[in-house]
Structures are given as structure tokens and as C-alpha cells.
CSV table of C-alpha atoms and ligand atoms in Angstrom, one decimal:
chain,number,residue,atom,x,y,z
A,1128,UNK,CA,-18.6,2.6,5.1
A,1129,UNK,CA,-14.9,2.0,4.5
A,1130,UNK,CA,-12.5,3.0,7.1
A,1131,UNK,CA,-9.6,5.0,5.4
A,1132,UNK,CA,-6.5,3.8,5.7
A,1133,UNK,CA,-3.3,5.7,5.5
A,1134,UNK,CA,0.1,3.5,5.3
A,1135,UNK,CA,3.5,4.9,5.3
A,1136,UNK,CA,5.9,3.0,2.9
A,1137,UNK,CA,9.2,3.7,4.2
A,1138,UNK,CA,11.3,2.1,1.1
A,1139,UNK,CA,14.8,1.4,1.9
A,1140,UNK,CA,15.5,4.2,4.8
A,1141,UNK,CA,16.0,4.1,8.4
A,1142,UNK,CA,18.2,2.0,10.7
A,1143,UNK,CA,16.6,0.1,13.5
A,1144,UNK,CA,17.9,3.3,15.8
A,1145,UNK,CA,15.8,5.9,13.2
A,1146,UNK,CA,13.0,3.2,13.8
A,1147,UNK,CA,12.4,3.9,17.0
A,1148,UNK,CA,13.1,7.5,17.1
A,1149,UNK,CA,10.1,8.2,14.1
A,1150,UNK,CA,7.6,5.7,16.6
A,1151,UNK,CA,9.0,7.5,19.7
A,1152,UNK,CA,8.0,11.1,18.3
A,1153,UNK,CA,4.8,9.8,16.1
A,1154,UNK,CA,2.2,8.1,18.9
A,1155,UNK,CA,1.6,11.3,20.7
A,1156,UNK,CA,0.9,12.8,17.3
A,1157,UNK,CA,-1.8,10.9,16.6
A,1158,UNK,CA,-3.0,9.5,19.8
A,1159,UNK,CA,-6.5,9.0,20.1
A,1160,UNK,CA,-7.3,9.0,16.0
A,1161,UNK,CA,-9.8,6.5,15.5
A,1162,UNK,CA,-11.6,7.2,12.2
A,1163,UNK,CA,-8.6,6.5,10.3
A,1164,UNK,CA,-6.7,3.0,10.5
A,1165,UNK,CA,-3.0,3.8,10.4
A,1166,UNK,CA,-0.2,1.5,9.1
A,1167,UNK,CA,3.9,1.7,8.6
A,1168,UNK,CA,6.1,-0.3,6.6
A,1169,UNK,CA,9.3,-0.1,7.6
A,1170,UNK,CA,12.5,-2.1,6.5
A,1171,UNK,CA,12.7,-6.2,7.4
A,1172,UNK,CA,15.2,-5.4,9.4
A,1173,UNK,CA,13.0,-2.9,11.4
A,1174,UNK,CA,10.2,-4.9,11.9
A,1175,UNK,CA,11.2,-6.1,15.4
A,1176,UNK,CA,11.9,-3.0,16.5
A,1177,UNK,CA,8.6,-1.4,15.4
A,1178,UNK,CA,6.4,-4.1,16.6
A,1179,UNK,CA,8.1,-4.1,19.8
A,1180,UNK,CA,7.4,-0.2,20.2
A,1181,UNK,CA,3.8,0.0,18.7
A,1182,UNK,CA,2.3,-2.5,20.8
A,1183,UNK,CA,-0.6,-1.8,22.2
A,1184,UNK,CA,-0.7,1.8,19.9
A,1185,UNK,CA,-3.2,2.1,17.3
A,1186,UNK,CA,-0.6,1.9,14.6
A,1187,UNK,CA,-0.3,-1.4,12.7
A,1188,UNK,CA,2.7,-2.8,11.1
A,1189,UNK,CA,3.4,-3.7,7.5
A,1190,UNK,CA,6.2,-5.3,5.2
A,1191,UNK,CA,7.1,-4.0,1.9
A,1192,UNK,CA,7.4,-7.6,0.4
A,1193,UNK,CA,6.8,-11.3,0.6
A,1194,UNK,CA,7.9,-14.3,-0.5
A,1195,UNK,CA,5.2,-16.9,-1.4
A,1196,UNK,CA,6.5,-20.3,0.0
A,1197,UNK,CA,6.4,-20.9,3.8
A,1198,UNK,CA,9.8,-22.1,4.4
A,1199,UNK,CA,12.9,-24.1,2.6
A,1200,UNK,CA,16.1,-23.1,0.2
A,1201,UNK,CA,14.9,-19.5,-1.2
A,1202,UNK,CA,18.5,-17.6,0.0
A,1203,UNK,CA,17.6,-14.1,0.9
A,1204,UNK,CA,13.6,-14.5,1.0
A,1205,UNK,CA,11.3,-14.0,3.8
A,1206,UNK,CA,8.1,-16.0,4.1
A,1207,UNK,CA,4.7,-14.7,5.1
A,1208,UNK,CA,4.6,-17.0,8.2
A,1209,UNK,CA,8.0,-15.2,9.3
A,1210,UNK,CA,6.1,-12.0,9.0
A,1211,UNK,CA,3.2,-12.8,10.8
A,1212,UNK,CA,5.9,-14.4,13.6
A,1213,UNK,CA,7.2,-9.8,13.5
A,1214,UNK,CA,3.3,-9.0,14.1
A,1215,UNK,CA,2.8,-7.9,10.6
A,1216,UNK,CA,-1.0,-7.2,10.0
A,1217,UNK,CA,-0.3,-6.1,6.2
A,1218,UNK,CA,2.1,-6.9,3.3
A,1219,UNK,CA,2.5,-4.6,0.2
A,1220,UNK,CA,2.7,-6.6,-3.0
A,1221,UNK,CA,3.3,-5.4,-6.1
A,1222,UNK,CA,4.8,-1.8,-6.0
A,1223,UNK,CA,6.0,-0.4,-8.9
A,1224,UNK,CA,9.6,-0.7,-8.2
A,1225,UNK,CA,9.5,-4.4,-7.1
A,1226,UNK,CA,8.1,-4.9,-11.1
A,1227,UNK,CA,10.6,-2.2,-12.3
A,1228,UNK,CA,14.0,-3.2,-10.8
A,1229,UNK,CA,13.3,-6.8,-9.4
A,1230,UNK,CA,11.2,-8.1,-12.8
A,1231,UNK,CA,7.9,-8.8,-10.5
A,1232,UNK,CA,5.6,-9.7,-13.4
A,1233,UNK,CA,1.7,-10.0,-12.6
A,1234,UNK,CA,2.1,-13.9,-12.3
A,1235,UNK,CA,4.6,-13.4,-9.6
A,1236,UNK,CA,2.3,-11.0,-7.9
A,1237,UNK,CA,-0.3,-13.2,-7.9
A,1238,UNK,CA,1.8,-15.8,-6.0
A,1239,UNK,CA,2.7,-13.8,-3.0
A,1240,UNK,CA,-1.3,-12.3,-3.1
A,1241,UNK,CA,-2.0,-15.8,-2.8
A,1242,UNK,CA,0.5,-17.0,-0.4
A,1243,UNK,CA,-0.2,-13.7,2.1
A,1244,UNK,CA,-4.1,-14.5,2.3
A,1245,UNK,CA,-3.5,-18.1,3.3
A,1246,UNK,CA,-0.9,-16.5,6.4
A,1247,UNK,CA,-4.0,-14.0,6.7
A,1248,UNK,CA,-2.2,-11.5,6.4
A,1249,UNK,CA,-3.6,-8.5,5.0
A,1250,UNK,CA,-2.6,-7.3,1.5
A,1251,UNK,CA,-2.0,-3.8,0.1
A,1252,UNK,CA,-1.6,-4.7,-3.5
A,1253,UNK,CA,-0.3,-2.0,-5.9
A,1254,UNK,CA,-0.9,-0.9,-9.1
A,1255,UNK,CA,-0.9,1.7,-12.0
A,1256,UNK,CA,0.6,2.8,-15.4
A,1257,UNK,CA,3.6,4.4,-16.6
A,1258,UNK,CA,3.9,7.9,-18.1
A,1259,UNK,CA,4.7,6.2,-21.6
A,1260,UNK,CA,1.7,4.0,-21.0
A,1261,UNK,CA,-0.7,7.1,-20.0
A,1262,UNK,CA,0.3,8.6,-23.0
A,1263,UNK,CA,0.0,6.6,-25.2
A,1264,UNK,CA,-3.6,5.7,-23.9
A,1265,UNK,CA,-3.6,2.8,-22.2
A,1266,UNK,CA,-4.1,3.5,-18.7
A,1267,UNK,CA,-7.7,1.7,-17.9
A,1268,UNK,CA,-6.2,-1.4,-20.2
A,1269,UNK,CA,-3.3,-1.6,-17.7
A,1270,UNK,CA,-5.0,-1.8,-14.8
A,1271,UNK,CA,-7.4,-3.9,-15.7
A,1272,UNK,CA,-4.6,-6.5,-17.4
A,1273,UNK,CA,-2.8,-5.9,-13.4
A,1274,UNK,CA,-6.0,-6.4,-11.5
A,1275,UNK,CA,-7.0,-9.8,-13.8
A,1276,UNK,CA,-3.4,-11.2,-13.4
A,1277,UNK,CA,-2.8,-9.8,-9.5
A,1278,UNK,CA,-6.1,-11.9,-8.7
A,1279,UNK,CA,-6.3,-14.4,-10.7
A,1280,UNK,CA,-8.4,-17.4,-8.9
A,1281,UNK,CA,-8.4,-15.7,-5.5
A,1282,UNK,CA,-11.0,-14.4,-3.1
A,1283,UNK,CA,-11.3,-10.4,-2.2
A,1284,UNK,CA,-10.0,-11.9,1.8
A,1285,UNK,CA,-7.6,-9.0,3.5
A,1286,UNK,CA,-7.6,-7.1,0.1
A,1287,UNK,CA,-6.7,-3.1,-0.4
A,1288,UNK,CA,-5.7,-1.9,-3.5
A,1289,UNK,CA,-3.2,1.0,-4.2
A,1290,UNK,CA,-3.4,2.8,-7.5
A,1291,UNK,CA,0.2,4.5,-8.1
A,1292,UNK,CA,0.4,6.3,-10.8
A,1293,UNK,CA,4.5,5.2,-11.5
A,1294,UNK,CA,4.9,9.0,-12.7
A,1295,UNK,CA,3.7,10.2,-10.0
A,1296,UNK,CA,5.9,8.4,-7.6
A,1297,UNK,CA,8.7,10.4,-5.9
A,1298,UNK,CA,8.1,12.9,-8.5
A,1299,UNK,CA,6.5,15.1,-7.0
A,1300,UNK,CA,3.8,15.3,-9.6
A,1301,UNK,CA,0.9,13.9,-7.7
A,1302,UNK,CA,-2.4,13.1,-9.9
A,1303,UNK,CA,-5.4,15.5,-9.7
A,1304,UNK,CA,-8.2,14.5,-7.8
A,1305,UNK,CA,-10.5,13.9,-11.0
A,1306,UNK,CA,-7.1,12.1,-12.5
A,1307,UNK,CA,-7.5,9.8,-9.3
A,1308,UNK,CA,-11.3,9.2,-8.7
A,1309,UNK,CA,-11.1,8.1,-12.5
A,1310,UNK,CA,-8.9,5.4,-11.9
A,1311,UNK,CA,-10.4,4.7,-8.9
A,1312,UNK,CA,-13.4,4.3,-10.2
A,1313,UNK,CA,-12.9,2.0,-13.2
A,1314,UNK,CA,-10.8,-0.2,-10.6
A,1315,UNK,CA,-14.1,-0.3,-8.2
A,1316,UNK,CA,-15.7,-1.2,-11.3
A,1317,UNK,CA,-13.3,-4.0,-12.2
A,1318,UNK,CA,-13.5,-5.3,-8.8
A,1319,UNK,CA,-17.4,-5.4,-9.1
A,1320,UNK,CA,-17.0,-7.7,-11.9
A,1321,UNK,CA,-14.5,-10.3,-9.9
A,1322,UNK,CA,-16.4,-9.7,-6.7
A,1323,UNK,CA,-19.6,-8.5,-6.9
A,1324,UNK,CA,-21.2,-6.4,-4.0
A,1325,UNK,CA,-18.4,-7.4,-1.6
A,1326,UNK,CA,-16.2,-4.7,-4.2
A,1327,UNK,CA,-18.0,-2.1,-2.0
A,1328,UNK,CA,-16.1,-2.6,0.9
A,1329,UNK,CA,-12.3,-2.6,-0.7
A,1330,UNK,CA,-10.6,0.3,0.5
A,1331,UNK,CA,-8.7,1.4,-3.0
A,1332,UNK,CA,-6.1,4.3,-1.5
A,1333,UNK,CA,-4.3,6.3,-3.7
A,1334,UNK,CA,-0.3,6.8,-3.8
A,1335,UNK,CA,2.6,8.9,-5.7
A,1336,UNK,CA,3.9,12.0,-4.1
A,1337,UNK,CA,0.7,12.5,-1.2
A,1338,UNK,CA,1.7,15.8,0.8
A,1339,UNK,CA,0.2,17.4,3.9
A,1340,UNK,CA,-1.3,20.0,1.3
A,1341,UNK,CA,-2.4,17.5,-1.3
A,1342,UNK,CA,-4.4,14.9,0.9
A,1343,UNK,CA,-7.7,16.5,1.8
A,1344,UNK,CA,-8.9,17.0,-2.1
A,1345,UNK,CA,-7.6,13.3,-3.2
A,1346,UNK,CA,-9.4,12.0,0.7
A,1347,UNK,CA,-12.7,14.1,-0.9
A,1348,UNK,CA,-13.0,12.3,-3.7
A,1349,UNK,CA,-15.7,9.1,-3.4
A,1350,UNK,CA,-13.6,6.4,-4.1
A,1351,UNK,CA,-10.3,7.2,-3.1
A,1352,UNK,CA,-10.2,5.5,0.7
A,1353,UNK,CA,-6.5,6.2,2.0
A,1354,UNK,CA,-3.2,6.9,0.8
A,1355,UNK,CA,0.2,5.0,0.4
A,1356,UNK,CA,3.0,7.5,1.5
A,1357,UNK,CA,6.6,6.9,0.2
A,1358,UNK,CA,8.5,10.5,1.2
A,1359,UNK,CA,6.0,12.2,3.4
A,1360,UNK,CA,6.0,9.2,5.3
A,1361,UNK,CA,9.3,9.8,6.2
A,1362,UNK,CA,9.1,12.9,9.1
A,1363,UNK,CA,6.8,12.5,11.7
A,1364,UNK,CA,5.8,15.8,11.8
A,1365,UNK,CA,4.3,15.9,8.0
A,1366,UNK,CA,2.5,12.2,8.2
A,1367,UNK,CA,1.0,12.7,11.2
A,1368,UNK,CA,-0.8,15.8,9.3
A,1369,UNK,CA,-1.8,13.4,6.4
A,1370,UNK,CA,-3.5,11.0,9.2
A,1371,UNK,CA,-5.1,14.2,10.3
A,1372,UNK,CA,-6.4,15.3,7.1
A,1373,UNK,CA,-9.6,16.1,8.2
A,1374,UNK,CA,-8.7,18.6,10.4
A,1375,UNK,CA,-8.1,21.9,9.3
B,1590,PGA,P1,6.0,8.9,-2.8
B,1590,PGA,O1,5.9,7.2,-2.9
B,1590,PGA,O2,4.9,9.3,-1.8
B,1590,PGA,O3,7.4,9.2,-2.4
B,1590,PGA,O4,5.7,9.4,-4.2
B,1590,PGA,C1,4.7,6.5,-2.9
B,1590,PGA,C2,5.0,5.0,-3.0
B,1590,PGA,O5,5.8,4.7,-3.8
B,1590,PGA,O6,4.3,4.2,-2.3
């Protein structure tokens, strides 16, 4: 049995002020859910804040990004050990706009994948294709070529995978649920092959544009086991419905 997990990536939004206010307003709305393990990822400079008002709430915390040394001259990095010191359970690694505007290749990802299991530090590690590369046909290849790379050498310790679909992100065009379980299925496969049986038990969730209205029929699906919410995330209100989305 895998536990889904639902994590909210905030992006680049919210002061440490807004921080508060979303926790503030969220932990009554989803006091008491148990059956679904529940994560945010705010902003670095949030991460304070959050821990400090999640405590003892069963909502963990999560950075958007890592850097893979521990400490030393890297001007404007932040080290797994420093998010670990914030009470980070997770880090995201990977996401498409880290490779899209900050040139993360799959040998960088593989780095801070590394670097984040030796913190233990849990790691929700992203991947998926392009529209160009959909396409033109090459959607399995991708992922495969991302989950190879991404994991390189390295044990399945702390690992979750996200499939992002990059056209489906912020788009609003969310993948079907057959569109989805495909992928997901082919990366369960994949992970097979590097891991063998312990493959059963990584949660693989599934993100680009997840709504209130979308979440049950991509949750249904066998091998989709959470969701990574960028825009949803956003609003109390309409995230606390996507934890809930087993109830009608
Ligand atoms: P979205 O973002 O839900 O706004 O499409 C998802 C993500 O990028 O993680």
C-alpha cells in the first residue's frame, strides 16, 4: 500500500506574512486527514515561518530546491544540511522550470538527488516531456533518458517521483487520466528495472494544472499516488479539497 501524497508547490509567491496567513486558515481544513500525507513548499525565505507554524500539525514541509555541497563559497546556494536545520522533510529536485530557465541538466539533477539522500531528506524528483517532444513521439524515451540520468548509481532511499507533463503546467491543460496512468506506468516499469520489487512502494504523483474537479479521476487511476500542485496550491480553500479528494 502506498500512502498518497499530495504537495503543494508554491513557486515564487507569498511573503513570510501570506505564509502564515495560508497555514493559519489551512490546519482546520484538513485536521484529522490521515490517509493522505500532506506536504507544502513554500519559498526559502518562508521556510522558518512555516515550520515554526506547522509544528506539531500533520502537514510537512518541503523546499523547492537544493544545492548539493554541504557548506563553502557557492554565493546564493542553500545546502541540504541548511534545510534539514528549517525542518524540511522533503526537497523537490528537478522541476521543469529549474531545467528550463536555470539549465538544470540530468547530471546536475543527479547531484542534488544524491546530495539530499545523504542529509536524508526526502526527494520529490520531477520529471516529464515537452509538447514538442510528445509530439514528435518521444515521450517514454524522455523519461526514461531522465529517470537513468536522475538516478544514476543511487539507491530508491526517500524517493517520490513527479511526472509533469511541461505542457500541462500552468496551462491549464491537465493530462487525461489514461494520458497519466500511461506514463505512470512505464515509469513504475523503469523503476522495476533499477530497483526491483522495492519499485512497488514509490509513490509516483502526478502534476500540471491538478484542480479540485480534476483530482479524483487522476487519484483513481492505479499508479498515479499523489499530486504536485503549483496554482491550486495557492488558496486554502481549493487545496484543502484536493487533500480531500475522496470525499464527495
Ligand atoms: P500547476 O503547477 O499545478 O500550476 O500546473 C504544477 C507544478 O509545476 O508543480
Amino acid at each position: 500500500m502506498r500512502l498518497p501524497l499530495i504537495a503543494a508547490n508554491w513557486k515564487m509567491n507569498k511573503t513570510t506574512a501570506e505564509t502564515r496567513e495560508f497555514i493559519t486558515e489551512f490546519l482546520p481544513l484538513v485536521d484529522g486527514v490521515k490517509d493522505v500525507e500532506i506536504v507544502i513548499a513554500p519559498a526559502f525565505t518562508s521556510l522558518p515561518v512555516a515550520a515554526k507554524f506547522l509544528k506539531g500539525s500533520n502537514v510537512k514541509l518541503a523546499a523547492q530546491d537544493v544545492f548539493w555541497e554541504t557548506e563553502g563559497a557557492y554565493t546564493g546556494e542553500v545546502s541540504p544540511l541548511m534545510l534539514k536545520d528549517v525542518e524540511c522533510t522533503y526537497v523537490i529536485i528537478g522541476h521543469s522550470e529549474r531545467r528550463q530557465y536555470f539549465n538544470e541538466t540530468d547530471e546536475i539533477v543527479n547531484r542534488k538527488i544524491r546530495a539530499a539522500q545523504e542529509a536524508d531528506l526526502g526527494i520529490i524528483f520531477c520529471i516529464g516531456e515537452t509538447l514538442q517532444e510528445r509530439e514528435a513521439g518521444e515521450t517514454l524515451q524522455v523519461l526514461k533518458r531522465q529517470i537513468t540520468e536522475g538516478l544514476k548509481g543511487l539507491s530508491a532511499q526517500g524517493l517520490v517521483i513527479a511526472y509533469e507533463p511541461v505542457w500541462a503546467i500552468g496551462t491549464g491543460k491537465t493530462a487525461t487520466p489514461e494520458q497519466a496512468e500511461e506514463a505512470h506506468s512505464f515509469i513504475r516499469k523503469e523503476l522495476k528495472t533499477l530497483y526491483g520489487n522495492e519499485a512497488e512502494q514509490i509513490r509516483i504523483l502526478y502534476g500540471g494544472s491538478v484542480k479540485p474537479d480534476n483530482i479524483a479521476s487522476l487519484m483513481a487511476q492505479p499508479n498515479v499516488d499523489g499530486a504536485l500542485v503549483g496554482g491550486a496550491s495557492l488558496k486554502p480553500d481549493s487545496f484543502s479539497k484536493i487533500v480531500r479528494f475522496k470525499e464527495p
